[in-house]
Amino acid sequence: MSGGVSHVDSFDPKAALAKLNGKPMPVPVQRTVFNNNGNIMGSPWETKRYGQSGIEMTNLFPKIAACADDLTVVRSMTSKVSEHAQGNYFFHTGFPFMGHPSAGAWLNYGLGSENQNLPGFVVLQSGNAGVPHGGVGVFNNGYLPGQHQASIIKADGALPLANIKPGEADAAQRRRLGFINEVDKAFAEATREPQVEAAIRNYETAYRMQAAVPELCDIRGESEATKRLYGLDAADANQAAYGRQCLVARRLIERGVRFVELSCLPQKVGAGQAANPWDQHGGLKKGHGAMANQVDQGIAALITDLKARGLFEDTLILWAGEFGRTPFAQGNDGRDHNPLGFSIWMAGGGA
């Protein structure tokens, strides 16, 4: 959820904010990114307890809230940085700068792949979803072999992956690639360079992906009930596009792909930039409301579908932004960045 979701408006509501709405903060406030700090701002969303567990959250995500008993909410997160690009690097790699492997690369490196026809680390996009601030480096392999970096797949693209459609007959391609493979292996043996070996493995995977990726993204075989569950019939095009990512994520998990990350889409209602669409320094209610509507149904559907298919206990879902938002206003109706305390949740995987 790049941009920093407001925890005090979602999974860590504070009754004191409503009680003290409009009053000055009773404690000293550290400098914020824009340092345009106003008074305490109560949440525009209603707070209640959900599920048998009684987890307290707002109604910003009503469909996820209905899955409350599947959630493990962690309200004690902190970050060392308060800027989006550094925050995204810190969240993905543990370091606030580029050059280190992303979590997906580490897991793929440490656990290996269960599907030789697909990459072990996939980042899904749809519609006009962008890469988070920091760029594709947040999905990088760092100093691990190159085959562990993410492959970005467009869940709704005519070509889900660039150059995935063969430009020649299979027999001709096999002869050409066989020759290239012989030359490559001779070069690799001569150089004994790990990155050359990684490149060769990438080429081999790419050949097998020519059939696997289009089949993965072809959801015509899914039932109409499943498509409705994920909101593919939603009037909001962004909601439908994100729901499709969630459905393709389930299909990737079924096929043994180790690590999948989804990408939010920007909104046209002032919900922030394409790279950080949850970044509401103003117009919090409008922006957060639009973004929550985009992702709520698809994520809840993913939880429901994984449970129905017996995949939930073996799949860990992690929902998070790179930091939270301030309990006081920025200007009149926004919130500034807050790395000093924010919330995430997990579901499945034994959590």
mmCIF file of C-alpha atoms in Angstrom:
data_model
loop_
_atom_site.group_PDB
_atom_site.id
_atom_site.type_symbol
_atom_site.label_atom_id
_atom_site.label_comp_id
_atom_site.label_asym_id
_atom_site.label_seq_id
_atom_site.Cartn_x
_atom_site.Cartn_y
_atom_site.Cartn_z
ATOM 1 C CA MET A 1 0.000 0.000 0.000
ATOM 2 C CA SER A 2 2.656 2.474 -1.105
ATOM 3 C CA GLY A 3 2.211 5.990 0.222
ATOM 4 C CA GLY A 4 1.642 5.257 3.901
ATOM 5 C CA VAL A 5 -1.841 4.189 4.976
ATOM 6 C CA SER A 6 -3.170 6.010 8.047
ATOM 7 C CA HIS A 7 -3.239 3.445 10.839
ATOM 8 C CA VAL A 8 -5.341 5.738 13.061
ATOM 9 C CA ASP A 9 -8.029 5.717 10.349
ATOM 10 C CA SER A 10 -7.915 1.965 9.765
ATOM 11 C CA PHE A 11 -6.455 -0.748 11.999
ATOM 12 C CA ASP A 12 -5.410 1.241 15.081
ATOM 13 C CA PRO A 13 -8.223 3.721 15.794
ATOM 14 C CA LYS A 14 -7.751 6.040 18.783
ATOM 15 C CA ALA A 15 -10.790 7.062 20.803
ATOM 16 C CA ALA A 16 -8.840 10.019 22.180
ATOM 17 C CA LEU A 17 -8.616 11.550 18.705
ATOM 18 C CA ALA A 18 -12.389 11.869 18.517
ATOM 19 C CA LYS A 19 -12.538 13.170 22.081
ATOM 20 C CA LEU A 20 -9.779 15.748 21.531
ATOM 21 C CA ASN A 21 -10.611 16.594 17.903
ATOM 22 C CA GLY A 22 -9.507 20.136 17.059
ATOM 23 C CA LYS A 23 -7.365 20.587 20.167
ATOM 24 C CA PRO A 24 -3.572 21.033 20.222
ATOM 25 C CA MET A 25 -1.371 17.988 20.795
ATOM 26 C CA PRO A 26 -0.722 17.623 24.549
ATOM 27 C CA VAL A 27 2.891 16.561 23.984
ATOM 28 C CA PRO A 28 5.765 18.041 21.954
ATOM 29 C CA VAL A 29 5.609 17.088 18.270
ATOM 30 C CA GLN A 30 8.744 16.109 16.368
ATOM 31 C CA ARG A 31 9.353 17.780 13.041
ATOM 32 C CA THR A 32 7.394 16.152 10.207
ATOM 33 C CA VAL A 33 8.166 16.022 6.494
ATOM 34 C CA PHE A 34 6.199 19.161 5.589
ATOM 35 C CA ASN A 35 6.072 20.506 9.160
ATOM 36 C CA ASN A 36 2.661 22.071 8.596
ATOM 37 C CA ASN A 37 1.294 20.556 11.773
ATOM 38 C CA GLY A 38 -2.213 21.365 12.913
ATOM 39 C CA ASN A 39 -4.379 20.210 15.780
ATOM 40 C CA ILE A 40 -5.559 16.703 16.628
ATOM 41 C CA MET A 41 -7.830 15.296 13.916
ATOM 42 C CA GLY A 42 -10.437 12.665 14.686
ATOM 43 C CA SER A 43 -11.009 9.954 12.101
ATOM 44 C CA PRO A 44 -13.840 10.512 9.601
ATOM 45 C CA TRP A 45 -14.569 6.745 9.776
ATOM 46 C CA GLU A 46 -16.604 4.934 12.407
ATOM 47 C CA THR A 47 -14.833 2.644 14.867
ATOM 48 C CA LYS A 48 -16.239 -0.656 16.114
ATOM 49 C CA ARG A 49 -15.198 -4.152 17.141
ATOM 50 C CA TYR A 50 -15.358 -6.930 14.556
ATOM 51 C CA GLY A 51 -15.564 -10.704 14.695
ATOM 52 C CA GLN A 52 -15.480 -13.007 17.694
ATOM 53 C CA SER A 53 -12.009 -11.676 18.424
ATOM 54 C CA GLY A 54 -13.404 -8.172 18.811
ATOM 55 C CA ILE A 55 -10.550 -6.552 16.897
ATOM 56 C CA GLU A 56 -11.108 -2.816 16.925
ATOM 57 C CA MET A 57 -10.858 -1.092 13.541
ATOM 58 C CA THR A 58 -12.687 1.501 11.504
ATOM 59 C CA ASN A 59 -15.145 0.816 8.702
ATOM 60 C CA LEU A 60 -12.663 2.076 6.104
ATOM 61 C CA PHE A 61 -12.253 -1.547 4.897
ATOM 62 C CA PRO A 62 -15.669 -3.140 5.517
ATOM 63 C CA LYS A 63 -15.022 -6.389 3.595
ATOM 64 C CA ILE A 64 -11.614 -6.939 5.208
ATOM 65 C CA ALA A 65 -13.228 -6.142 8.568
ATOM 66 C CA ALA A 66 -15.622 -9.034 7.930
ATOM 67 C CA CYS A 67 -12.502 -11.254 7.899
ATOM 68 C CA ALA A 68 -11.371 -9.884 11.286
ATOM 69 C CA ASP A 69 -10.942 -13.314 12.873
ATOM 70 C CA ASP A 70 -8.417 -14.232 10.173
ATOM 71 C CA LEU A 71 -6.225 -11.174 10.832
ATOM 72 C CA THR A 72 -3.178 -10.746 13.043
ATOM 73 C CA VAL A 73 -2.872 -6.987 13.513
ATOM 74 C CA VAL A 74 0.534 -5.620 14.579
ATOM 75 C CA ARG A 75 0.290 -2.092 16.003
ATOM 76 C CA SER A 76 3.902 -1.579 17.022
ATOM 77 C CA MET A 77 5.691 -1.029 13.713
ATOM 78 C CA THR A 78 8.324 1.678 13.306
ATOM 79 C CA SER A 79 10.547 2.816 10.469
ATOM 80 C CA LYS A 80 13.912 4.571 10.468
ATOM 81 C CA VAL A 81 12.906 6.837 7.588
ATOM 82 C CA SER A 82 9.985 9.103 6.720
ATOM 83 C CA GLU A 83 10.441 9.575 2.959
ATOM 84 C CA HIS A 84 8.690 7.299 0.463
ATOM 85 C CA ALA A 85 11.598 5.967 -1.611
ATOM 86 C CA GLN A 86 13.776 5.289 1.430
ATOM 87 C CA GLY A 87 10.734 3.908 3.255
ATOM 88 C CA ASN A 88 9.991 1.468 0.460
ATOM 89 C CA TYR A 89 13.603 0.285 0.343
ATOM 90 C CA PHE A 90 13.644 -0.098 4.130
ATOM 91 C CA PHE A 91 10.381 -2.030 4.079
ATOM 92 C CA HIS A 92 11.416 -4.359 1.237
ATOM 93 C CA THR A 93 15.089 -4.899 2.089
ATOM 94 C CA GLY A 94 15.754 -3.730 5.657
ATOM 95 C CA PHE A 95 17.995 -0.916 4.389
ATOM 96 C CA PRO A 96 16.890 2.613 3.361
ATOM 97 C CA PHE A 97 18.903 2.609 0.126
ATOM 98 C CA MET A 98 19.296 0.489 -2.988
ATOM 99 C CA GLY A 99 21.680 -2.391 -3.519
ATOM 100 C CA HIS A 100 20.298 -4.988 -1.104
ATOM 101 C CA PRO A 101 18.059 -7.945 -2.013
ATOM 102 C CA SER A 102 14.310 -7.542 -1.683
ATOM 103 C CA ALA A 103 12.419 -9.899 0.640
ATOM 104 C CA GLY A 104 11.056 -11.789 -2.371
ATOM 105 C CA ALA A 105 14.566 -12.348 -3.697
ATOM 106 C CA TRP A 106 15.772 -13.601 -0.311
ATOM 107 C CA LEU A 107 12.885 -16.062 0.031
ATOM 108 C CA ASN A 108 13.334 -17.312 -3.520
ATOM 109 C CA TYR A 109 17.072 -17.717 -2.911
ATOM 110 C CA GLY A 110 16.635 -19.469 0.431
ATOM 111 C CA LEU A 111 13.656 -21.714 -0.327
ATOM 112 C CA GLY A 112 13.925 -22.257 -4.065
ATOM 113 C CA SER A 113 11.061 -22.449 -6.540
ATOM 114 C CA GLU A 114 8.233 -24.973 -6.673
ATOM 115 C CA ASN A 115 7.516 -24.202 -10.334
ATOM 116 C CA GLN A 116 10.302 -24.316 -12.906
ATOM 117 C CA ASN A 117 8.093 -22.700 -15.560
ATOM 118 C CA LEU A 118 7.464 -19.469 -13.658
ATOM 119 C CA PRO A 119 9.740 -17.064 -11.759
ATOM 120 C CA GLY A 120 9.787 -17.515 -7.995
ATOM 121 C CA PHE A 121 9.268 -13.800 -7.300
ATOM 122 C CA VAL A 122 6.471 -12.018 -9.169
ATOM 123 C CA VAL A 123 5.212 -8.433 -8.920
ATOM 124 C CA LEU A 124 1.726 -8.023 -10.356
ATOM 125 C CA GLN A 125 0.413 -4.861 -11.976
ATOM 126 C CA SER A 126 -2.845 -4.001 -13.722
ATOM 127 C CA GLY A 127 -4.428 -0.946 -15.290
ATOM 128 C CA ASN A 128 -2.120 2.044 -14.779
ATOM 129 C CA ALA A 129 -0.492 0.725 -11.592
ATOM 130 C CA GLY A 130 3.004 2.075 -11.104
ATOM 131 C CA VAL A 131 6.169 0.983 -9.314
ATOM 132 C CA PRO A 132 6.452 2.364 -5.747
ATOM 133 C CA HIS A 133 8.757 5.319 -5.097
ATOM 134 C CA GLY A 134 12.310 4.023 -5.273
ATOM 135 C CA GLY A 135 11.727 2.312 -8.625
ATOM 136 C CA VAL A 136 12.220 -1.302 -9.627
ATOM 137 C CA GLY A 137 15.226 -1.456 -7.298
ATOM 138 C CA VAL A 138 12.821 -2.226 -4.445
ATOM 139 C CA PHE A 139 12.257 -5.595 -6.176
ATOM 140 C CA ASN A 140 15.928 -6.206 -6.959
ATOM 141 C CA ASN A 141 18.126 -9.226 -6.264
ATOM 142 C CA GLY A 142 20.978 -7.045 -4.940
ATOM 143 C CA TYR A 143 24.072 -9.214 -4.552
ATOM 144 C CA LEU A 144 22.133 -12.484 -4.980
ATOM 145 C CA PRO A 145 22.156 -14.264 -8.376
ATOM 146 C CA GLY A 146 20.104 -12.477 -11.008
ATOM 147 C CA GLN A 147 17.401 -15.133 -11.357
ATOM 148 C CA HIS A 148 16.041 -14.116 -7.927
ATOM 149 C CA GLN A 149 14.936 -10.602 -8.918
ATOM 150 C CA ALA A 150 11.236 -9.970 -9.488
ATOM 151 C CA SER A 151 9.448 -10.426 -12.776
ATOM 152 C CA ILE A 152 6.755 -7.776 -13.288
ATOM 153 C CA ILE A 153 3.628 -9.279 -14.867
ATOM 154 C CA LYS A 154 0.666 -7.240 -16.135
ATOM 155 C CA ALA A 155 -2.341 -9.207 -14.923
ATOM 156 C CA ASP A 156 -4.634 -7.637 -17.514
ATOM 157 C CA GLY A 157 -2.173 -6.868 -20.303
ATOM 158 C CA ALA A 158 -2.539 -8.089 -23.881
ATOM 159 C CA LEU A 159 1.080 -9.140 -23.378
ATOM 160 C CA PRO A 160 1.465 -9.911 -19.644
ATOM 161 C CA LEU A 161 5.246 -9.779 -20.021
ATOM 162 C CA ALA A 162 7.337 -8.062 -22.664
ATOM 163 C CA ASN A 163 8.456 -10.357 -25.505
ATOM 164 C CA ILE A 164 6.503 -13.303 -24.073
ATOM 165 C CA LYS A 165 4.972 -14.149 -27.456
ATOM 166 C CA PRO A 166 7.365 -16.193 -29.641
ATOM 167 C CA GLY A 167 8.337 -14.554 -32.909
ATOM 168 C CA GLU A 168 9.016 -17.821 -34.734
ATOM 169 C CA ALA A 169 7.884 -21.437 -34.898
ATOM 170 C CA ASP A 170 8.749 -23.557 -31.880
ATOM 171 C CA ALA A 171 11.049 -25.928 -33.770
ATOM 172 C CA ALA A 172 13.081 -23.045 -35.205
ATOM 173 C CA GLN A 173 13.256 -21.354 -31.816
ATOM 174 C CA ARG A 174 14.415 -24.591 -30.166
ATOM 175 C CA ARG A 175 17.253 -24.986 -32.723
ATOM 176 C CA ARG A 176 18.362 -21.381 -32.289
ATOM 177 C CA LEU A 177 18.196 -21.510 -28.486
ATOM 178 C CA GLY A 178 20.008 -24.853 -28.464
ATOM 179 C CA PHE A 179 22.918 -23.277 -30.321
ATOM 180 C CA ILE A 180 22.922 -20.226 -28.037
ATOM 181 C CA ASN A 181 22.839 -22.504 -24.991
ATOM 182 C CA GLU A 182 25.936 -24.381 -26.158
ATOM 183 C CA VAL A 183 27.832 -21.127 -26.679
ATOM 184 C CA ASP A 184 26.637 -19.716 -23.350
ATOM 185 C CA LYS A 185 27.655 -22.803 -21.373
ATOM 186 C CA ALA A 186 31.107 -22.801 -22.927
ATOM 187 C CA PHE A 187 31.459 -19.120 -22.005
ATOM 188 C CA ALA A 188 30.220 -19.801 -18.467
ATOM 189 C CA GLU A 189 32.725 -22.623 -17.978
ATOM 190 C CA ALA A 190 35.525 -20.373 -19.211
ATOM 191 C CA THR A 191 34.632 -17.412 -17.006
ATOM 192 C CA ARG A 192 33.167 -19.202 -13.967
ATOM 193 C CA GLU A 193 31.201 -16.014 -13.323
ATOM 194 C CA PRO A 194 28.010 -16.552 -11.240
ATOM 195 C CA GLN A 195 26.120 -13.756 -12.994
ATOM 196 C CA VAL A 196 26.696 -15.451 -16.367
ATOM 197 C CA GLU A 197 25.247 -18.667 -14.977
ATOM 198 C CA ALA A 198 22.312 -16.684 -13.559
ATOM 199 C CA ALA A 199 21.681 -15.107 -16.972
ATOM 200 C CA ILE A 200 21.618 -18.537 -18.605
ATOM 201 C CA ARG A 201 19.075 -19.768 -16.050
ATOM 202 C CA ASN A 202 16.982 -16.648 -16.705
ATOM 203 C CA TYR A 203 16.947 -17.412 -20.449
ATOM 204 C CA GLU A 204 15.896 -20.996 -19.781
ATOM 205 C CA THR A 205 13.079 -19.856 -17.500
ATOM 206 C CA ALA A 206 12.027 -17.242 -20.060
ATOM 207 C CA TYR A 207 11.611 -19.954 -22.705
ATOM 208 C CA ARG A 208 9.366 -22.003 -20.431
ATOM 209 C CA MET A 209 7.413 -18.870 -19.427
ATOM 210 C CA GLN A 210 6.230 -18.417 -23.032
ATOM 211 C CA ALA A 211 3.523 -20.978 -22.364
ATOM 212 C CA ALA A 212 3.139 -20.633 -18.584
ATOM 213 C CA VAL A 213 2.570 -16.859 -18.298
ATOM 214 C CA PRO A 214 -0.230 -16.457 -20.895
ATOM 215 C CA GLU A 215 -1.993 -19.492 -19.372
ATOM 216 C CA LEU A 216 -1.608 -17.985 -15.913
ATOM 217 C CA CYS A 217 -3.265 -14.693 -16.889
ATOM 218 C CA ASP A 218 -6.037 -16.309 -18.941
ATOM 219 C CA ILE A 219 -8.885 -16.345 -16.414
ATOM 220 C CA ARG A 220 -11.619 -17.462 -18.832
ATOM 221 C CA GLY A 221 -11.740 -20.809 -17.057
ATOM 222 C CA GLU A 222 -12.612 -19.211 -13.720
ATOM 223 C CA SER A 223 -16.277 -19.390 -12.733
ATOM 224 C CA GLU A 224 -18.479 -16.320 -12.929
ATOM 225 C CA ALA A 225 -19.049 -16.621 -9.177
ATOM 226 C CA THR A 226 -15.289 -16.412 -8.582
ATOM 227 C CA LYS A 227 -14.958 -13.380 -10.844
ATOM 228 C CA ARG A 228 -17.797 -11.641 -8.972
ATOM 229 C CA LEU A 229 -16.208 -12.559 -5.642
ATOM 230 C CA TYR A 230 -13.066 -10.655 -6.649
ATOM 231 C CA GLY A 231 -15.081 -7.715 -7.983
ATOM 232 C CA LEU A 232 -14.139 -8.082 -11.640
ATOM 233 C CA ASP A 233 -17.621 -6.781 -12.482
ATOM 234 C CA ALA A 234 -17.183 -3.617 -10.371
ATOM 235 C CA ALA A 235 -18.218 -0.296 -11.883
ATOM 236 C CA ASP A 236 -14.962 1.211 -10.610
ATOM 237 C CA ALA A 237 -12.338 0.183 -13.186
ATOM 238 C CA ASN A 238 -9.522 0.420 -10.621
ATOM 239 C CA GLN A 239 -11.391 -1.826 -8.207
ATOM 240 C CA ALA A 240 -11.895 -4.405 -10.952
ATOM 241 C CA ALA A 241 -8.241 -4.142 -12.019
ATOM 242 C CA TYR A 242 -6.952 -4.664 -8.473
ATOM 243 C CA GLY A 243 -9.384 -7.532 -7.977
ATOM 244 C CA ARG A 244 -7.908 -9.168 -11.067
ATOM 245 C CA GLN A 245 -4.447 -8.903 -9.512
ATOM 246 C CA CYS A 246 -5.769 -10.677 -6.405
ATOM 247 C CA LEU A 247 -7.266 -13.447 -8.544
ATOM 248 C CA VAL A 248 -4.049 -13.891 -10.547
ATOM 249 C CA ALA A 249 -2.125 -13.906 -7.247
ATOM 250 C CA ARG A 250 -4.220 -16.892 -6.152
ATOM 251 C CA ARG A 251 -3.456 -18.610 -9.464
ATOM 252 C CA LEU A 252 0.274 -17.972 -8.926
ATOM 253 C CA ILE A 253 0.083 -19.417 -5.417
ATOM 254 C CA GLU A 254 -1.693 -22.506 -6.765
ATOM 255 C CA ARG A 255 1.183 -22.955 -9.217
ATOM 256 C CA GLY A 256 3.821 -22.836 -6.491
ATOM 257 C CA VAL A 257 5.222 -19.334 -7.035
ATOM 258 C CA ARG A 258 7.055 -18.460 -3.844
ATOM 259 C CA PHE A 259 6.502 -14.716 -3.417
ATOM 260 C CA VAL A 260 3.897 -12.419 -4.993
ATOM 261 C CA GLU A 261 3.510 -8.661 -4.510
ATOM 262 C CA LEU A 262 0.513 -6.643 -5.709
ATOM 263 C CA SER A 263 0.494 -3.014 -6.895
ATOM 264 C CA CYS A 264 -2.076 -0.311 -6.162
ATOM 265 C CA LEU A 265 -3.424 1.923 -8.924
ATOM 266 C CA PRO A 266 -3.562 5.735 -8.716
ATOM 267 C CA GLN A 267 -6.930 7.421 -8.376
ATOM 268 C CA LYS A 268 -8.296 10.469 -10.181
ATOM 269 C CA VAL A 269 -9.727 12.020 -7.034
ATOM 270 C CA GLY A 270 -6.556 13.445 -5.561
ATOM 271 C CA ALA A 271 -5.406 10.229 -3.913
ATOM 272 C CA GLY A 272 -1.716 10.853 -4.511
ATOM 273 C CA GLN A 273 0.783 10.070 -7.231
ATOM 274 C CA ALA A 274 0.986 6.815 -9.162
ATOM 275 C CA ALA A 275 4.033 5.704 -7.160
ATOM 276 C CA ASN A 276 2.452 6.393 -3.746
ATOM 277 C CA PRO A 277 -1.329 6.579 -4.114
ATOM 278 C CA TRP A 278 -2.032 6.400 -0.341
ATOM 279 C CA ASP A 279 -0.163 9.672 0.263
ATOM 280 C CA GLN A 280 -2.915 12.025 1.434
ATOM 281 C CA HIS A 281 -1.359 15.226 2.766
ATOM 282 C CA GLY A 282 -4.747 16.761 2.044
ATOM 283 C CA GLY A 283 -8.192 15.385 1.246
ATOM 284 C CA LEU A 284 -7.676 12.369 3.482
ATOM 285 C CA LYS A 285 -11.304 11.236 3.517
ATOM 286 C CA LYS A 286 -11.685 11.409 -0.256
ATOM 287 C CA GLY A 287 -8.306 9.894 -1.082
ATOM 288 C CA HIS A 288 -8.199 7.129 1.503
ATOM 289 C CA GLY A 289 -11.852 6.333 0.782
ATOM 290 C CA ALA A 290 -11.135 5.866 -2.924
ATOM 291 C CA MET A 291 -8.047 3.738 -2.289
ATOM 292 C CA ALA A 292 -9.803 1.547 0.285
ATOM 293 C CA ASN A 293 -12.666 0.980 -2.155
ATOM 294 C CA GLN A 294 -10.094 -0.092 -4.755
ATOM 295 C CA VAL A 295 -8.451 -2.847 -2.680
ATOM 296 C CA ASP A 296 -11.013 -3.928 -0.052
ATOM 297 C CA GLN A 297 -13.057 -6.450 -2.039
ATOM 298 C CA GLY A 298 -10.132 -8.080 -3.843
ATOM 299 C CA ILE A 299 -8.119 -8.644 -0.667
ATOM 300 C CA ALA A 300 -11.121 -10.030 1.247
ATOM 301 C CA ALA A 301 -11.879 -12.285 -1.731
ATOM 302 C CA LEU A 302 -8.304 -13.577 -1.743
ATOM 303 C CA ILE A 303 -8.597 -14.553 1.938
ATOM 304 C CA THR A 304 -11.967 -16.237 1.312
ATOM 305 C CA ASP A 305 -10.809 -18.044 -1.818
ATOM 306 C CA LEU A 306 -7.563 -19.316 -0.286
ATOM 307 C CA LYS A 307 -9.529 -20.730 2.652
ATOM 308 C CA ALA A 308 -12.027 -22.438 0.343
ATOM 309 C CA ARG A 309 -9.212 -24.057 -1.668
ATOM 310 C CA GLY A 310 -7.199 -25.263 1.346
ATOM 311 C CA LEU A 311 -4.315 -22.882 0.588
ATOM 312 C CA PHE A 312 -4.769 -20.419 3.452
ATOM 313 C CA GLU A 313 -2.676 -22.204 6.080
ATOM 314 C CA ASP A 314 0.276 -22.447 3.699
ATOM 315 C CA THR A 315 0.050 -18.877 2.407
ATOM 316 C CA LEU A 316 1.047 -15.827 4.438
ATOM 317 C CA ILE A 317 -0.620 -12.566 3.386
ATOM 318 C CA LEU A 318 1.132 -9.394 4.525
ATOM 319 C CA TRP A 319 -0.688 -6.049 4.221
ATOM 320 C CA ALA A 320 1.311 -2.896 4.913
ATOM 321 C CA GLY A 321 2.407 0.553 3.893
ATOM 322 C CA GLU A 322 5.950 1.866 4.376
ATOM 323 C CA PHE A 323 4.916 3.997 7.385
ATOM 324 C CA GLY A 324 1.802 5.507 8.964
ATOM 325 C CA ARG A 325 0.261 8.989 9.323
ATOM 326 C CA THR A 326 0.193 11.567 12.081
ATOM 327 C CA PRO A 327 -2.668 11.737 14.625
ATOM 328 C CA PHE A 328 -2.828 15.485 14.059
ATOM 329 C CA ALA A 329 -3.767 17.255 10.861
ATOM 330 C CA GLN A 330 -1.516 18.533 8.141
ATOM 331 C CA GLY A 331 -3.236 21.711 7.018
ATOM 332 C CA ASN A 332 -6.995 21.241 7.292
ATOM 333 C CA ASP A 333 -7.782 17.690 6.191
ATOM 334 C CA GLY A 334 -4.606 15.700 5.576
ATOM 335 C CA ARG A 335 -2.053 13.787 7.622
ATOM 336 C CA ASP A 336 1.748 13.889 7.341
ATOM 337 C CA HIS A 337 4.123 10.920 7.360
ATOM 338 C CA ASN A 338 4.593 9.067 10.647
ATOM 339 C CA PRO A 339 7.410 6.482 10.884
ATOM 340 C CA LEU A 340 7.312 6.432 14.703
ATOM 341 C CA GLY A 341 4.346 4.077 15.003
ATOM 342 C CA PHE A 342 2.035 2.380 12.509
ATOM 343 C CA SER A 343 0.114 -0.831 11.892
ATOM 344 C CA ILE A 344 0.251 -3.784 9.525
ATOM 345 C CA TRP A 345 -1.624 -7.074 9.454
ATOM 346 C CA MET A 346 -0.975 -10.645 8.459
ATOM 347 C CA ALA A 347 -3.350 -13.474 7.606
ATOM 348 C CA GLY A 348 -2.896 -17.163 6.880
ATOM 349 C CA GLY A 349 0.392 -19.019 7.108
ATOM 350 C CA GLY A 350 -0.315 -20.003 10.693
ATOM 351 C CA ALA A 351 -0.581 -16.389 11.906
#
